[in-house]
Amino acid sequence: MEPEKLHIQIYLCLLLITSSYSNVGKMTSSQNHFGSTVPSQFITKNNTRVIAQKGGLAILPCVVKVNSPATVSWIRRKDFQLLTVGLSTHSSDKRFLVEHTRHMGHWSLRIKAVREDDKGLYECQLSIYPTQSIFIELKIVEAVAEISNTSDILIDEASTLQLQCKLKGATENPSFVFWIYIHMSKQKHSFP
């Protein structure tokens, strides 16, 4: 092979690789190397955002057309960790699991006991030619319990007091709600 042709082939290969990474998260249909567009096999919209509660369950949706012959894979983008291929989990972290509904094209990624470091981009990829992907952003929030009107309240002994607890930032209903009563004894203060 002539050196000039070899140089040109390498340049074209690098150009194709670079262009595929520059479009991460932007394409809703795939383009092949000749510029023609292949219709998207995804029903789930690209750049979907999922909000999950710290410690809870995150479900990242990926719905493909039912007649799609492709294998679905999930990849965590921050470290390019392959999480699932088809129904098989490839992560040593047992919190990750693919949930598939037969004959409906649902390939959701389930993440149990969500942690702060789970936030970021996840890629749902179809192994067809050309490869098609959508990106799902996972955002983590932390639920906080707050008692309404928490300013000091003075009431007469044996009076009724009504307190209301509000849960903010929650994406799931709590399994338990605990109320803790701390008895404050009357103390005598002496002032000089």
XYZ file of N, CA and C in Angstrom:
576
model
N 0.844 -1.178 0.000
C 0.000 0.000 0.000
C 0.888 1.240 0.000
N 0.471 2.231 -0.738
C 1.251 3.458 -0.822
C 1.085 4.272 0.457
N 2.154 4.951 0.909
C 2.074 5.739 2.146
C 1.005 6.829 2.118
N 0.799 7.491 0.963
C -0.204 8.555 0.891
C -1.613 8.027 1.137
N -1.959 6.903 0.543
C -3.283 6.322 0.717
C -3.495 5.880 2.157
N -2.486 5.322 2.761
C -2.582 4.899 4.152
C -2.864 6.105 5.044
N -2.185 7.200 4.791
C -2.381 8.431 5.560
C -3.821 8.940 5.411
N -4.369 8.890 4.230
C -5.735 9.347 3.969
C -6.741 8.444 4.673
N -6.541 7.146 4.658
C -7.464 6.223 5.315
C -7.492 6.454 6.819
N -6.365 6.670 7.415
C -6.304 6.927 8.848
C -7.008 8.237 9.170
N -6.805 9.243 8.369
C -7.451 10.537 8.582
C -8.971 10.395 8.522
N -9.500 9.653 7.543
C -10.940 9.456 7.431
C -11.487 8.705 8.633
N -10.764 7.710 9.087
C -11.183 6.941 10.251
C -11.265 7.846 11.480
N -10.281 8.685 11.708
C -10.285 9.599 12.844
C -11.407 10.619 12.722
N -11.666 11.076 11.522
C -12.739 12.028 11.290
C -14.088 11.416 11.647
N -14.334 10.163 11.263
C -15.596 9.504 11.568
C -15.764 9.293 13.067
N -14.714 8.881 13.751
C -14.783 8.673 15.196
C -15.060 9.989 15.901
N -14.373 11.032 15.518
C -14.558 12.341 16.144
C -15.970 12.857 15.930
N -16.501 12.703 14.735
C -17.842 13.220 14.478
C -18.890 12.447 15.257
N -18.696 11.162 15.489
C -19.692 10.415 16.247
C -19.711 10.851 17.705
N -18.573 11.198 18.298
C -18.548 11.648 19.683
C -18.977 13.098 19.829
N -18.861 13.896 18.802
C -19.277 15.293 18.922
C -20.795 15.419 18.953
N -21.509 14.384 18.525
C -22.965 14.432 18.503
C -23.598 13.709 19.685
N -22.823 13.360 20.700
C -23.362 12.644 21.850
C -24.494 13.455 22.463
N -25.650 12.821 22.610
C -26.792 13.471 23.239
C -27.581 14.395 22.339
N -27.215 14.531 21.070
C -27.884 15.498 20.195
C -28.769 14.837 19.143
N -28.494 13.585 18.797
C -29.190 12.972 17.677
C -30.416 12.194 18.137
N -31.484 12.276 17.378
C -32.657 11.460 17.636
C -32.786 10.377 16.576
N -32.024 10.479 15.518
C -31.926 9.407 14.538
C -30.457 9.265 14.181
N -30.105 8.115 13.626
C -28.695 7.859 13.348
C -28.364 8.159 11.900
N -27.148 8.628 11.695
C -26.665 8.854 10.346
C -25.589 7.832 10.049
N -25.598 7.301 8.825
C -24.503 6.412 8.468
C -23.385 7.236 7.842
N -22.331 6.578 7.430
C -21.139 7.270 6.946
C -21.345 7.973 5.605
N -22.471 7.720 4.949
C -22.714 8.343 3.656
C -23.709 9.491 3.769
N -24.096 9.836 4.998
C -24.949 10.995 5.208
C -26.437 10.708 5.206
N -26.855 9.478 4.872
C -28.291 9.201 4.884
C -28.752 8.964 6.319
N -29.992 9.293 6.579
C -30.533 9.183 7.928
C -31.335 7.898 8.071
N -31.106 7.201 9.185
C -31.845 5.988 9.509
C -32.875 6.376 10.565
N -34.144 6.021 10.385
C -35.155 6.395 11.378
C -34.810 5.832 12.760
N -35.095 6.603 13.765
C -34.809 6.178 15.131
C -35.665 4.981 15.509
N -35.064 4.048 16.223
C -35.773 2.880 16.728
C -36.313 3.134 18.141
N -36.078 4.337 18.668
C -36.473 4.664 20.039
C -37.827 5.347 20.094
N -38.590 5.000 21.110
C -39.829 5.704 21.415
C -39.555 6.704 22.539
N -38.691 6.333 23.485
C -38.287 7.242 24.561
C -37.537 8.421 23.956
N -37.834 9.619 24.423
C -37.161 10.811 23.903
C -35.720 10.883 24.391
N -34.849 11.360 23.517
C -33.450 11.589 23.871
C -33.373 12.717 24.900
N -32.356 12.668 25.736
C -32.118 13.680 26.779
C -33.253 13.758 27.799
N -33.852 12.620 28.096
C -34.866 12.547 29.143
C -34.172 12.693 30.494
N -34.801 13.419 31.416
C -34.239 13.585 32.763
C -35.096 12.794 33.750
N -34.425 12.021 34.593
C -35.086 11.255 35.649
C -34.591 11.795 36.983
N -35.517 12.059 37.892
C -35.152 12.530 39.230
C -35.468 11.411 40.208
N -34.464 11.016 40.991
C -34.631 9.941 41.967
C -34.192 10.420 43.339
N -34.787 9.825 44.335
C -34.492 10.177 45.720
C -33.323 9.343 46.229
N -32.405 9.991 46.917
C -31.261 9.303 47.514
C -31.774 8.171 48.404
N -31.240 6.966 48.184
C -31.668 5.799 48.943
C -32.857 5.078 48.338
N -33.486 5.681 47.328
C -34.682 5.110 46.712
C -34.360 4.312 45.456
N -35.350 4.174 44.606
C -35.244 3.426 43.363
C -35.299 4.391 42.185
N -34.354 4.244 41.263
C -34.368 5.029 40.021
C -34.718 4.087 38.879
N -35.631 4.506 38.029
C -35.984 3.723 36.841
C -35.739 4.603 35.631
N -34.736 4.231 34.828
C -34.374 4.982 33.632
C -35.061 4.320 32.442
N -35.948 5.043 31.750
C -36.728 4.432 30.679
C -35.951 4.302 29.371
N -36.215 3.215 28.678
C -35.707 3.044 27.319
C -36.708 2.158 26.595
N -37.529 2.781 25.762
C -38.541 2.046 25.016
C -38.168 2.109 23.543
N -38.067 0.927 22.934
C -37.718 0.839 21.513
C -38.916 0.286 20.750
N -38.897 0.480 19.446
C -39.971 -0.059 18.616
C -39.980 -1.578 18.764
N -41.167 -2.133 18.845
C -41.329 -3.562 19.126
C -40.636 -4.438 18.091
N -40.643 -4.046 16.844
C -40.053 -4.877 15.792
C -38.545 -4.695 15.649
N -37.915 -3.929 16.530
C -36.473 -3.703 16.444
C -35.716 -4.984 16.785
N -34.842 -5.443 15.881
C -34.102 -6.685 16.119
C -32.843 -6.480 16.972
N -32.584 -5.271 17.386
C -31.323 -4.939 18.055
C -31.294 -5.401 19.505
N -30.073 -5.616 19.993
C -29.842 -5.886 21.411
C -29.692 -4.541 22.112
N -30.325 -4.410 23.272
C -30.276 -3.162 24.035
C -29.209 -3.274 25.116
N -28.351 -2.252 25.203
C -27.313 -2.194 26.240
C -27.429 -0.876 26.989
N -27.057 -0.906 28.266
C -26.992 0.303 29.086
C -25.548 0.568 29.462
N -25.121 1.829 29.315
C -23.747 2.240 29.606
C -23.801 3.477 30.499
N -23.002 3.467 31.572
C -22.857 4.676 32.409
C -21.775 5.510 31.760
N -22.100 6.744 31.358
C -21.200 7.550 30.538
C -19.999 8.128 31.280
N -20.104 8.399 32.582
C -18.984 9.058 33.264
C -17.731 8.195 33.289
N -17.897 6.867 33.282
C -16.734 5.973 33.275
C -16.829 4.914 32.175
N -17.811 5.069 31.274
C -18.054 4.147 30.161
C -18.197 2.701 30.643
N -18.809 2.532 31.810
C -19.046 1.215 32.391
C -20.233 0.559 31.691
N -20.004 -0.620 31.110
C -21.081 -1.397 30.510
C -21.882 -2.016 31.651
N -23.154 -1.674 31.752
C -23.984 -2.137 32.862
C -24.797 -3.371 32.499
N -25.460 -3.318 31.331
C -26.275 -4.459 30.903
C -26.159 -4.647 29.396
N -26.348 -5.896 28.971
C -26.477 -6.240 27.555
C -27.646 -7.208 27.484
N -28.691 -6.815 26.777
C -29.895 -7.641 26.772
C -30.414 -7.763 28.198
N -30.687 -8.989 28.619
C -31.176 -9.226 29.979
C -30.052 -9.497 30.969
N -28.809 -9.533 30.500
C -27.663 -9.844 31.367
C -27.077 -8.583 31.979
N -26.786 -8.655 33.278
C -26.130 -7.550 33.972
C -24.632 -7.792 33.936
N -23.860 -6.788 33.525
C -22.407 -6.911 33.404
C -21.669 -6.096 34.453
N -22.382 -5.571 35.414
C -21.770 -4.782 36.476
C -21.661 -5.645 37.727
N -20.575 -5.482 38.461
C -20.436 -6.204 39.730
C -21.323 -5.576 40.803
N -21.814 -4.376 40.547
C -22.713 -3.684 41.467
C -24.123 -4.249 41.270
N -24.591 -4.994 42.237
C -25.880 -5.695 42.129
C -27.091 -4.764 42.207
N -26.867 -3.473 42.387
C -27.977 -2.519 42.406
C -28.532 -2.266 41.009
N -27.764 -2.611 39.972
C -28.171 -2.374 38.590
C -28.850 -3.616 38.019
N -29.990 -3.392 37.362
C -30.751 -4.493 36.788
C -31.581 -3.949 35.633
N -31.659 -4.718 34.552
C -32.512 -4.291 33.443
C -33.892 -4.907 33.652
N -34.907 -4.103 33.378
C -36.293 -4.550 33.505
C -36.882 -4.549 32.098
N -37.255 -5.732 31.618
C -37.743 -5.861 30.245
C -39.181 -6.364 30.247
N -40.027 -5.703 29.490
C -41.407 -6.138 29.309
C -41.510 -6.741 27.915
N -41.751 -8.042 27.867
C -41.807 -8.750 26.579
C -42.867 -8.163 25.649
N -42.543 -8.149 24.390
C -43.442 -7.717 23.314
C -43.910 -6.270 23.448
N -43.224 -5.475 24.286
C -43.588 -4.063 24.411
C -42.401 -3.153 24.137
N -41.199 -3.697 24.074
C -40.021 -2.889 23.779
C -39.494 -2.081 24.947
N -39.916 -2.395 26.173
C -39.452 -1.671 27.368
C -38.160 -2.305 27.881
N -37.110 -1.487 28.026
C -35.807 -1.930 28.532
C -35.321 -0.929 29.580
N -36.031 -0.828 30.667
C -35.691 0.154 31.702
C -34.514 -0.326 32.542
N -33.666 0.620 32.929
C -32.564 0.324 33.849
C -33.029 0.693 35.248
N -32.982 -0.277 36.153
C -33.369 -0.054 37.552
C -32.105 0.063 38.389
N -32.047 1.103 39.213
C -30.925 1.286 40.139
C -31.520 1.345 41.539
N -31.198 0.340 42.354
C -31.713 0.283 43.726
C -30.799 1.070 44.651
N -31.347 1.525 45.769
C -30.582 2.236 46.807
C -29.679 3.299 46.183
N -30.290 4.202 45.438
C -29.571 5.231 44.682
C -28.664 6.059 45.593
N -27.453 6.307 45.100
C -26.467 7.118 45.823
C -26.174 8.384 45.020
N -25.570 9.345 45.697
C -25.217 10.622 45.060
C -24.310 10.405 43.849
N -23.383 9.450 43.939
C -22.445 9.236 42.831
C -23.071 8.504 41.639
N -24.354 8.153 41.718
C -25.052 7.554 40.576
C -25.546 8.612 39.590
N -25.523 9.876 39.997
C -26.036 10.933 39.117
C -25.189 11.018 37.849
N -25.809 11.534 36.780
C -25.091 11.738 35.529
C -25.812 11.130 34.340
N -25.079 10.998 33.239
C -25.643 10.496 31.987
C -25.532 8.984 31.878
N -26.601 8.387 31.366
C -26.641 6.961 31.057
C -27.058 6.840 29.597
N -26.486 5.868 28.917
C -26.759 5.672 27.495
C -27.489 4.358 27.285
N -28.609 4.431 26.585
C -29.324 3.234 26.147
C -28.964 3.070 24.670
N -28.306 1.956 24.355
C -27.722 1.787 23.020
C -28.304 0.563 22.329
N -28.581 0.716 21.034
C -29.048 -0.401 20.216
C -27.911 -0.886 19.338
N -27.682 -2.186 19.343
C -26.587 -2.748 18.549
C -27.078 -3.093 17.143
N -27.355 -2.061 16.379
C -27.702 -2.210 14.970
C -26.715 -1.369 14.189
N -26.751 -1.470 12.862
C -25.851 -0.640 12.067
C -26.679 0.408 11.353
N -26.364 1.668 11.497
C -25.396 2.192 12.456
C -25.980 2.170 13.874
N -25.097 2.156 14.860
C -25.501 2.120 16.260
C -26.374 3.329 16.586
N -27.421 3.108 17.364
C -28.297 4.197 17.796
C -28.294 4.262 19.313
N -28.354 5.470 19.845
C -28.337 5.674 21.293
C -29.243 6.829 21.680
N -29.749 6.743 22.903
C -30.365 7.899 23.545
C -29.688 8.057 24.897
N -29.794 9.254 25.455
C -29.130 9.548 26.716
C -30.170 9.960 27.751
N -30.031 9.382 28.929
C -30.926 9.662 30.047
C -30.082 10.279 31.154
N -30.519 11.438 31.655
C -29.792 12.091 32.747
C -30.462 11.740 34.067
N -29.668 11.245 35.010
C -30.177 10.921 36.343
C -29.751 12.009 37.314
N -30.743 12.607 37.961
C -30.495 13.636 38.969
C -30.929 13.065 40.317
N -30.129 13.292 41.356
C -30.415 12.757 42.684
C -30.833 13.900 43.608
N -31.922 13.692 44.339
C -32.373 14.662 45.337
C -32.442 13.960 46.691
N -32.401 14.756 47.743
C -32.512 14.192 49.086
C -33.771 14.742 49.741
N -34.599 13.837 50.249
C -35.841 14.241 50.899
C -35.541 14.818 52.278
N -36.281 15.867 52.630
C -36.099 16.523 53.923
C -37.473 16.682 54.569
N -37.581 16.265 55.832
C -38.830 16.437 56.582
C -38.796 17.781 57.291
N -39.934 18.467 57.253
C -40.011 19.788 57.861
C -41.352 19.924 58.581
N -41.312 20.403 59.813
C -42.547 20.645 60.555
C -42.999 22.069 60.248
N -44.250 22.193 59.809
C -44.801 23.515 59.471
C -44.860 24.391 60.711
N -44.666 25.687 60.518
C -44.706 26.671 61.608
C -43.791 26.259 62.764
N -42.517 26.120 62.467
C -41.578 25.626 63.477
C -41.096 26.688 64.446
N -41.639 27.879 64.355
C -41.236 28.888 65.335
C -41.746 28.459 66.714
N -41.163 28.994 67.745
C -41.566 28.630 69.106
C -43.045 28.927 69.318
N -43.720 27.943 69.885
C -45.146 28.088 70.157
C -45.356 27.898 71.657
N -46.054 28.817 72.261
C -46.397 28.695 73.677
C -47.871 28.334 73.781
N -48.145 27.247 74.492
C -49.535 26.835 74.691
C -49.744 26.526 76.166
N -50.978 26.555 76.567
C -51.317 26.212 77.946
C -51.225 24.703 78.128
N -50.877 24.312 79.335
C -50.809 22.899 79.668
C -52.184 22.276 79.448
N -52.195 21.051 78.935
C -53.410 20.280 78.629
C -54.145 20.810 77.398
N -53.547 21.736 76.669
C -54.143 22.219 75.415
C -53.780 21.265 74.284
N -54.505 21.382 73.201
C -54.252 20.551 72.028
C -53.302 21.286 71.088
N -52.353 20.542 70.582
C -51.398 21.099 69.626
C -51.428 20.235 68.374
N -51.541 20.859 67.229
C -51.531 20.116 65.971
C -50.268 20.483 65.200
N -49.498 19.458 64.848
C -48.273 19.650 64.070
C -48.445 18.980 62.717
N -47.872 19.582 61.701
C -47.951 19.017 60.360
C -46.539 18.846 59.819
N -46.251 17.636 59.364
C -44.929 17.327 58.811
C -45.034 17.295 57.287
N -44.162 18.032 56.628
C -44.135 18.043 55.163
C -42.821 17.443 54.699
N -42.905 16.642 53.667
C -41.724 16.016 53.089
C -41.389 16.752 51.802
N -40.215 17.345 51.745
C -39.803 18.114 50.564
C -38.700 17.370 49.821
N -38.747 17.448 48.505
C -37.725 16.824 47.675
C -37.888 15.327 47.541
N -39.027 14.784 47.945
C -39.244 13.336 47.878
C -39.791 12.941 46.513
N -39.320 11.827 46.002
C -39.847 11.282 44.757
C -40.647 10.015 45.022
N -40.595 9.534 46.268
C -41.323 8.330 46.663
C -42.030 8.606 47.986
N -43.115 7.884 48.227
C -43.768 7.981 49.529
C -42.882 7.298 50.562
N -42.786 7.866 51.761
C -41.938 7.236 52.773
C -42.542 5.920 53.261
N -41.685 4.976 53.602
C -42.148 3.712 54.170
C -42.621 3.915 55.601
N -41.963 4.817 56.320
C -42.281 5.080 57.717
C -42.203 6.577 57.978
N -42.994 7.020 58.945
C -42.875 8.378 59.466
C -42.777 8.237 60.978
N -41.721 8.735 61.559
C -41.521 8.660 63.000
C -41.696 10.041 63.608
N -42.458 10.093 64.669
C -42.584 11.310 65.463
C -41.877 11.029 66.776
N -41.003 11.906 67.172
C -40.255 11.731 68.417
C -40.596 12.889 69.342
N -40.986 12.535 70.540
C -41.333 13.539 71.544
C -40.207 13.588 72.567
N -39.673 14.744 72.778
C -38.634 14.945 73.789
C -39.246 15.812 74.881
N -39.381 15.234 76.051
C -40.002 15.944 77.171
C -39.007 16.938 77.745
N -39.384 18.179 77.750
C -38.549 19.232 78.329
C -39.100 19.541 79.715
N -38.349 19.224 80.726
C -38.831 19.470 82.089
C -38.744 20.953 82.416
N -39.611 21.364 83.312
C -39.587 22.760 83.749
C -38.369 22.950 84.637
N -37.594 23.925 84.335
C -36.407 24.210 85.142
C -36.563 25.584 85.773
N -36.107 25.662 87.004
C -36.164 26.951 87.692
C -34.880 27.694 87.399
N -35.028 28.892 86.973
C -33.864 29.721 86.682
C -33.766 30.805 87.749
N -32.582 31.026 88.213
C -32.391 32.137 89.162
C -31.492 33.163 88.503
N -31.935 34.360 88.546
C -31.161 35.436 87.936
C -30.638 36.341 89.047
N -29.405 36.814 88.942
C -28.872 37.700 89.983
C -29.571 39.027 90.036
